[in-house]
Amino acid sequence: MQIGFIGLGAMGTGMAGNLLKAGHEVTVWNRSKDATRALAEQGAKVASSAAEAASHDVVMSMLADDAALKSVFLDHGALEAMGKDAIHVNHATISVDLARALQQSHADHGVHYVAAPVFGRPDMAAAGTLNVVAAGDAQALETIKPALEAVSQK
């Protein structure tokens, strides 16, 4: 599966690394380019912008908080770069208000939004043993199942 991954902090780096280990083609983006180096050495493509990383059929994000997620997806073009019927899997824990706004904005753009917060620590992200609770369209969930299996134990 070709996956865009946005947000390479302590959790996102491990998650993206496990996607690569599972054989997925991963394009990564992070505000700090330094965070992309180790993943590039593992075979990830490095996007020059969040919009470029978001131009895949499946886009996973692990951004720090509401402000970062809103900035990248709603204010700086990542959502607009996603094609019709693409799937955005948000792994960050965010406010209910932003989750509702994202669900509506994604629907307005013909993009599926999957809320999939993770439970675990950075060492669990690196080991692929996070717990993920995913909610969204049933077909979107089925499509992303291999990616979720690569980053989690259940």
CSV table of C-alpha atoms in Angstrom, one decimal:
chain,number,residue,atom,x,y,z
A,1,MET,CA,0.0,0.0,0.0
A,2,GLN,CA,1.2,3.5,-0.7
A,3,ILE,CA,0.9,5.7,2.4
A,4,GLY,CA,1.6,9.3,3.2
A,5,PHE,CA,2.7,9.8,6.8
A,6,ILE,CA,2.6,13.3,8.3
A,7,GLY,CA,4.2,14.0,11.8
A,8,LEU,CA,7.4,12.3,12.8
A,9,GLY,CA,7.7,12.9,16.5
A,10,ALA,CA,8.5,10.3,19.0
A,11,MET,CA,5.4,8.2,18.1
A,12,GLY,CA,5.1,8.9,14.4
A,13,THR,CA,8.7,7.9,13.6
A,14,GLY,CA,8.2,4.5,15.0
A,15,MET,CA,4.9,4.0,13.4
A,16,ALA,CA,6.2,5.0,9.9
A,17,GLY,CA,9.2,2.7,10.4
A,18,ASN,CA,6.9,-0.2,11.1
A,19,LEU,CA,4.9,0.6,7.9
A,20,LEU,CA,8.1,0.4,6.0
A,21,LYS,CA,9.1,-2.9,7.7
A,22,ALA,CA,5.7,-4.3,6.7
A,23,GLY,CA,6.5,-3.6,3.0
A,24,HIS,CA,4.4,-0.5,2.5
A,25,GLU,CA,5.6,2.3,0.3
A,26,VAL,CA,5.8,5.3,2.7
A,27,THR,CA,6.2,9.0,1.9
A,28,VAL,CA,6.9,11.1,5.0
A,29,TRP,CA,6.7,14.7,5.9
A,30,ASN,CA,7.6,16.6,9.0
A,31,ARG,CA,8.0,20.3,9.8
A,32,SER,CA,11.6,19.5,10.8
A,33,LYS,CA,13.4,17.8,7.9
A,34,ASP,CA,15.9,16.3,10.4
A,35,ALA,CA,13.1,13.9,11.5
A,36,THR,CA,12.9,12.4,8.0
A,37,ARG,CA,16.5,11.3,7.7
A,38,ALA,CA,16.4,8.0,9.5
A,39,LEU,CA,13.2,7.0,7.7
A,40,ALA,CA,14.7,7.9,4.3
A,41,GLU,CA,17.6,5.6,5.1
A,42,GLN,CA,15.1,2.9,5.7
A,43,GLY,CA,13.5,3.5,2.3
A,44,ALA,CA,10.9,6.2,2.8
A,45,LYS,CA,10.4,8.9,0.3
A,46,VAL,CA,10.6,12.4,1.7
A,47,ALA,CA,7.9,14.8,0.6
A,48,SER,CA,8.8,18.5,0.2
A,49,SER,CA,5.4,19.5,1.7
A,50,ALA,CA,2.5,18.1,3.7
A,51,ALA,CA,0.4,18.5,0.6
A,52,GLU,CA,2.7,16.2,-1.3
A,53,ALA,CA,2.6,13.6,1.4
A,54,ALA,CA,-1.2,13.9,1.5
A,55,SER,CA,-1.5,13.2,-2.2
A,56,HIS,CA,-1.8,9.4,-1.5
A,57,ASP,CA,-4.9,7.3,-1.3
A,58,VAL,CA,-4.1,6.7,2.4
A,59,VAL,CA,-2.7,9.4,4.6
A,60,MET,CA,-1.8,8.7,8.3
A,61,SER,CA,-1.0,11.6,10.6
A,62,MET,CA,0.4,11.8,14.1
A,63,LEU,CA,0.6,15.5,14.9
A,64,ALA,CA,1.1,17.0,18.3
A,65,ASP,CA,-2.2,18.6,19.0
A,66,ASP,CA,-5.3,20.4,17.7
A,67,ALA,CA,-3.3,23.4,16.5
A,68,ALA,CA,-0.8,21.4,14.5
A,69,LEU,CA,-3.5,19.1,12.9
A,70,LYS,CA,-5.7,22.1,12.0
A,71,SER,CA,-2.7,24.0,10.6
A,72,VAL,CA,-1.5,21.2,8.4
A,73,PHE,CA,-4.9,19.8,7.1
A,74,LEU,CA,-7.2,22.8,7.2
A,75,ASP,CA,-5.0,25.8,6.9
A,76,HIS,CA,-2.1,24.7,4.7
A,77,GLY,CA,-3.6,22.5,2.0
A,78,ALA,CA,-3.1,18.9,3.0
A,79,LEU,CA,-6.8,18.2,2.9
A,80,GLU,CA,-7.2,19.8,-0.5
A,81,ALA,CA,-4.3,17.7,-1.9
A,82,MET,CA,-6.2,14.5,-1.0
A,83,GLY,CA,-8.1,12.9,-3.9
A,84,LYS,CA,-11.8,11.9,-3.8
A,85,ASP,CA,-12.3,8.8,-1.7
A,86,ALA,CA,-8.8,9.0,-0.1
A,87,ILE,CA,-8.6,8.1,3.5
A,88,HIS,CA,-7.1,10.3,6.3
A,89,VAL,CA,-6.2,8.3,9.4
A,90,ASN,CA,-5.7,10.6,12.3
A,91,HIS,CA,-3.8,8.9,15.2
A,92,ALA,CA,-3.5,11.9,17.5
A,93,THR,CA,-5.7,12.5,20.5
A,94,ILE,CA,-7.6,15.7,19.7
A,95,SER,CA,-10.6,17.6,21.0
A,96,VAL,CA,-14.2,16.5,20.2
A,97,ASP,CA,-14.8,19.9,18.5
A,98,LEU,CA,-11.9,19.5,16.1
A,99,ALA,CA,-12.8,15.8,15.4
A,100,ARG,CA,-16.3,17.0,14.4
A,101,ALA,CA,-14.9,19.8,12.2
A,102,LEU,CA,-12.4,17.4,10.5
A,103,GLN,CA,-15.2,14.9,9.9
A,104,GLN,CA,-17.3,17.6,8.2
A,105,SER,CA,-14.5,19.2,6.2
A,106,HIS,CA,-13.3,15.8,5.0
A,107,ALA,CA,-16.8,14.8,3.9
A,108,ASP,CA,-17.2,18.2,2.1
A,109,HIS,CA,-14.0,17.3,0.1
A,110,GLY,CA,-15.1,13.7,-0.6
A,111,VAL,CA,-12.4,12.3,1.7
A,112,HIS,CA,-12.9,9.6,4.4
A,113,TYR,CA,-11.9,10.6,7.9
A,114,VAL,CA,-10.9,7.8,10.3
A,115,ALA,CA,-10.3,8.7,14.0
A,116,ALA,CA,-7.7,6.1,15.2
A,117,PRO,CA,-6.1,7.4,18.4
A,118,VAL,CA,-3.2,5.2,19.7
A,119,PHE,CA,-2.5,4.1,23.2
A,120,GLY,CA,1.1,3.4,24.2
A,121,ARG,CA,4.5,5.0,24.5
A,122,PRO,CA,7.2,5.7,21.9
A,123,ASP,CA,9.0,2.4,22.7
A,124,MET,CA,5.7,0.6,21.8
A,125,ALA,CA,5.4,2.7,18.6
A,126,ALA,CA,8.9,1.5,17.6
A,127,ALA,CA,8.0,-2.1,18.4
A,128,GLY,CA,4.7,-2.0,16.6
A,129,THR,CA,2.8,-2.9,19.8
A,130,LEU,CA,0.5,0.1,20.1
A,131,ASN,CA,-3.2,-0.3,20.8
A,132,VAL,CA,-5.4,1.5,18.2
A,133,VAL,CA,-9.1,2.3,18.5
A,134,ALA,CA,-10.4,3.2,15.0
A,135,ALA,CA,-13.7,4.6,14.0
A,136,GLY,CA,-15.0,5.6,10.6
A,137,ASP,CA,-16.5,4.3,7.4
A,138,ALA,CA,-16.6,0.5,7.3
A,139,GLN,CA,-15.0,0.2,3.9
A,140,ALA,CA,-12.3,2.8,4.8
A,141,LEU,CA,-11.5,0.7,7.9
A,142,GLU,CA,-11.2,-2.5,5.9
A,143,THR,CA,-8.9,-0.7,3.4
A,144,ILE,CA,-6.5,0.6,6.1
A,145,LYS,CA,-6.5,-2.7,8.1
A,146,PRO,CA,-3.0,-3.8,6.9
A,147,ALA,CA,-1.6,-0.4,7.8
A,148,LEU,CA,-3.1,-0.5,11.3
A,149,GLU,CA,-1.8,-4.1,11.8
A,150,ALA,CA,1.7,-2.9,11.0
A,151,VAL,CA,1.7,-0.3,13.8
A,152,SER,CA,-0.3,-2.1,16.5
A,153,GLN,CA,-0.9,-5.3,18.4
A,154,LYS,CA,-4.7,-4.8,18.3
